[in-house]
Coordinates of C-alpha atoms in Angstrom, one line a residue:
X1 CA 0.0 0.0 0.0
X2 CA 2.7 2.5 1.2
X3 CA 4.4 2.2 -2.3
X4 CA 1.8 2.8 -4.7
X5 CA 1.1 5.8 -2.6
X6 CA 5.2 6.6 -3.2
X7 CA 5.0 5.4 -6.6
X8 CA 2.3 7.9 -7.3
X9 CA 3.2 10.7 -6.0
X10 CA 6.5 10.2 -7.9
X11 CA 5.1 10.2 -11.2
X12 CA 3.0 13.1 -10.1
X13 CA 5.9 15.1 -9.2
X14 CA 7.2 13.9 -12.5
X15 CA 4.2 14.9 -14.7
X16 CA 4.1 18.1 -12.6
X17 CA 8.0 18.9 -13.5
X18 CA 7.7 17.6 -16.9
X19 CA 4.5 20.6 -17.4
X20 CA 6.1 23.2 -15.8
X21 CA 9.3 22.4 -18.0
X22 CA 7.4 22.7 -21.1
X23 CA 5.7 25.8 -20.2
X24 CA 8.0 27.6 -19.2
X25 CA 8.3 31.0 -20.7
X26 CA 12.2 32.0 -20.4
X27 CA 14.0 32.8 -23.6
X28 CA 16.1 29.9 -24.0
X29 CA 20.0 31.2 -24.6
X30 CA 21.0 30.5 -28.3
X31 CA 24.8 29.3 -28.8
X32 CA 25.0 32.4 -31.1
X33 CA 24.0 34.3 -28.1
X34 CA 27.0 33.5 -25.8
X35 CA 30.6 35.0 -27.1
X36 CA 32.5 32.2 -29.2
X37 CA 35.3 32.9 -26.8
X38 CA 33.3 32.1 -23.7
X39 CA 31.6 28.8 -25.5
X40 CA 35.2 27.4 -26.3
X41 CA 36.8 27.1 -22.6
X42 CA 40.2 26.9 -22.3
X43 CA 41.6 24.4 -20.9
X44 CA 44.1 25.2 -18.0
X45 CA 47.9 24.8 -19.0
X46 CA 50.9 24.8 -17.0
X47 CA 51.5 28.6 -16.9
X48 CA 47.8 29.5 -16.8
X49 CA 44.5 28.7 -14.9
X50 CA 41.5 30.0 -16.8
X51 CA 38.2 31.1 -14.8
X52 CA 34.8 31.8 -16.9
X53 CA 31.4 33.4 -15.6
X54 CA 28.9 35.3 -16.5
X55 CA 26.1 37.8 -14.2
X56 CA 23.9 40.4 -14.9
X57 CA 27.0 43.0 -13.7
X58 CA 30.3 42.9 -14.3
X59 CA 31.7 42.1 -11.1
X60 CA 29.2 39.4 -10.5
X61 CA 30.6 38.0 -13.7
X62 CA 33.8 38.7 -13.0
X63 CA 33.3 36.8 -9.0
X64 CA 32.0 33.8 -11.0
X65 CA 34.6 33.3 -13.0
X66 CA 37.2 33.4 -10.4
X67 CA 35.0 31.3 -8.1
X68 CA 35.4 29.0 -11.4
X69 CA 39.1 29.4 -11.4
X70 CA 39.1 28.6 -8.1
X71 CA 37.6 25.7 -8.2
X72 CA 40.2 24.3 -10.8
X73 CA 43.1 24.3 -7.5
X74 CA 41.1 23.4 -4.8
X75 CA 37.7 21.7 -4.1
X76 CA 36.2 19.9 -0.9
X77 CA 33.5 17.6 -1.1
X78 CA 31.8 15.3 1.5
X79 CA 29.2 13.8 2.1
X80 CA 26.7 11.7 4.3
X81 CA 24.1 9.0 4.3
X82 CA 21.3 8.6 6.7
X83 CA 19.2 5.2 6.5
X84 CA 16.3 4.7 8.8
X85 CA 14.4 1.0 9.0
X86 CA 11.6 0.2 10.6
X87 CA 8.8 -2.1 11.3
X88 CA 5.5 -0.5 12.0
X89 CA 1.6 -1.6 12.0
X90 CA -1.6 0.4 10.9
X91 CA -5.0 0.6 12.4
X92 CA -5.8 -2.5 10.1
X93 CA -2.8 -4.3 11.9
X94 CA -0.9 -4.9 8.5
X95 CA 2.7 -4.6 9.7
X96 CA 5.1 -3.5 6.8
X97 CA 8.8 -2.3 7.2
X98 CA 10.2 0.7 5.6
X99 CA 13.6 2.3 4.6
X100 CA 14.6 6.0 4.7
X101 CA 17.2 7.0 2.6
X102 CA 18.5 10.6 2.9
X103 CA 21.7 11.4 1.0
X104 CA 23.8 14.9 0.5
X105 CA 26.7 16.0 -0.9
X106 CA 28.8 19.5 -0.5
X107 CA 31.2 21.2 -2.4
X108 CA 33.2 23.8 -1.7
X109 CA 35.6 26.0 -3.1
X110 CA 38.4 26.7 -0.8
X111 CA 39.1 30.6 0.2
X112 CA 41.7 31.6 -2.3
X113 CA 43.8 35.0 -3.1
X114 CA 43.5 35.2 -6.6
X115 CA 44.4 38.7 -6.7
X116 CA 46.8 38.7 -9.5
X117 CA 43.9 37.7 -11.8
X118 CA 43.6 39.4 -14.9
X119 CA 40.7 40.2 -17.3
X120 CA 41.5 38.5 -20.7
X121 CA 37.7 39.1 -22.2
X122 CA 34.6 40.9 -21.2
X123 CA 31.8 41.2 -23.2
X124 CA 27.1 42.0 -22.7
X125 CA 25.6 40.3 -24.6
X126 CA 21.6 41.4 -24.0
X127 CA 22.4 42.7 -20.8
X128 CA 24.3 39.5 -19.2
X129 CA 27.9 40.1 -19.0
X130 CA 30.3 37.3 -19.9
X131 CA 34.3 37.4 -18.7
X132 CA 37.2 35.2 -18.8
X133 CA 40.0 36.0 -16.5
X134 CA 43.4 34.2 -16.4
X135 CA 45.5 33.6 -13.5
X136 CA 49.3 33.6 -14.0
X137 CA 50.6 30.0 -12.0
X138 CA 54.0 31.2 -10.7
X139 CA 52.9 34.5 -9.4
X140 CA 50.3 33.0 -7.7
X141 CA 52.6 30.7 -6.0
X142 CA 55.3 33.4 -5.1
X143 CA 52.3 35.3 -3.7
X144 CA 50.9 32.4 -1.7
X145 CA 54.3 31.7 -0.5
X146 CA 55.4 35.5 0.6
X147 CA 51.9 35.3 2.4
X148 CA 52.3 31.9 4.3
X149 CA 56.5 33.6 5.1
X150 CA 54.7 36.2 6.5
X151 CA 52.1 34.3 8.7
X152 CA 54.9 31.6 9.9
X153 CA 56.7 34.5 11.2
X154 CA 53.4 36.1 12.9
X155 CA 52.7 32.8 14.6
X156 CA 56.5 32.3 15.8
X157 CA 56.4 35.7 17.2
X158 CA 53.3 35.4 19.3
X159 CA 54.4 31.8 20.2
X160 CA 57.6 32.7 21.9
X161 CA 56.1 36.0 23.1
X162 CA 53.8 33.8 25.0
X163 CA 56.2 31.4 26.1
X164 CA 58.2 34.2 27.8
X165 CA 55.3 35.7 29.6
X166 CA 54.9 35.4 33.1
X167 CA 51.3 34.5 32.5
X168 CA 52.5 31.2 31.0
X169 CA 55.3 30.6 33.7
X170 CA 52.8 30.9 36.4
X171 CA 50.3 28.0 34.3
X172 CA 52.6 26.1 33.6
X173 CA 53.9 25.6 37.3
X174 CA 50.1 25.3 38.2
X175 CA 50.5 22.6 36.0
X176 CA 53.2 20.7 37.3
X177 CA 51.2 21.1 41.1
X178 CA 48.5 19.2 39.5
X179 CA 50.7 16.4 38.4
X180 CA 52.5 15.8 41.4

């Protein structure tokens, strides 16, 4: 009983979808629409990563495109898997068992500096603005390297600042009470 009520409301969903699909009123984007340079992606080489997006402004293009670039270096993804079984009765006292399946999966784009990005192409095309940007490979990694020099040194200087505080001493021999 319980899966002819699932089977139908899956096929209604379905129909439902399917309707709403075919009625839908947006103006589909023609491949003569989009800029031959944005429908041809380059393919990331080894001095080059490539980022492509498009938005109704030109930053939101432009944020797309190196969210795209982005997710060329560095992407997490996980995901989970819940399953429920059961055995339960109606009113009638039919027993049945059942399974619940619930399943996700996330992405996500790592927080990146790609500020030596460069615009290669722009172009609106009816109001949506298409851009490519490229990202040069060894500056990026001579930036991301001055940064992490820079933060190594932050984190050793705060380290042994807090070593030689009085603060620490004082824990520390709290510490060593404790233990003995």
């Amino acid at each position: 009983m319980r899966v002819d009520i699932f089977k139908i409301t899956l096929i209604s969903i379905l129909i439902a979808g399917f309707m709403m699909g075919c009625s839908s009123k947006s103006k589909m984007v023609e491949k003569e629409d989009i800029p031959s340079w944005y429908a041809n992606v380059s393919a990331n080489n080894s001095l080059y990563i490539y980022g492509f997006g498009e938005g109704y402004s030109l930053e939101d293009a432009k944020a797309n495109a190196l969210n795209f670039a982005a997710s060329s270096i560095v992407v997490s993804v996980s995901s989970s898997m819940d399953i429920d079984k059961g055995r339960s009765s109606s009113n009638g006292g039919n027993n049945y068992t059942y399974t619940d399946v619930k399943s996700s999966v996330k992405t996500e784009v790592s927080k990146i500096d790609l500020s030596n990005a460069k615009i290669e192409n722009s172009q609106v095309v009816n109001g949506k603005y298409y851009v490519k940007v490229s990202i040069n490979k060894d500056e990026l990694l001579n930036h991301n390297k001055t940064s992490l020099s820079s933060k190594d040194k932050d984190i050793s200087y705060n380290y042994n600042k807090v070593l030689s505080s009085a603060d620490f001493e004082a824990l520390s021999a709290l510490k060593d009470m404790k233990n003995s």
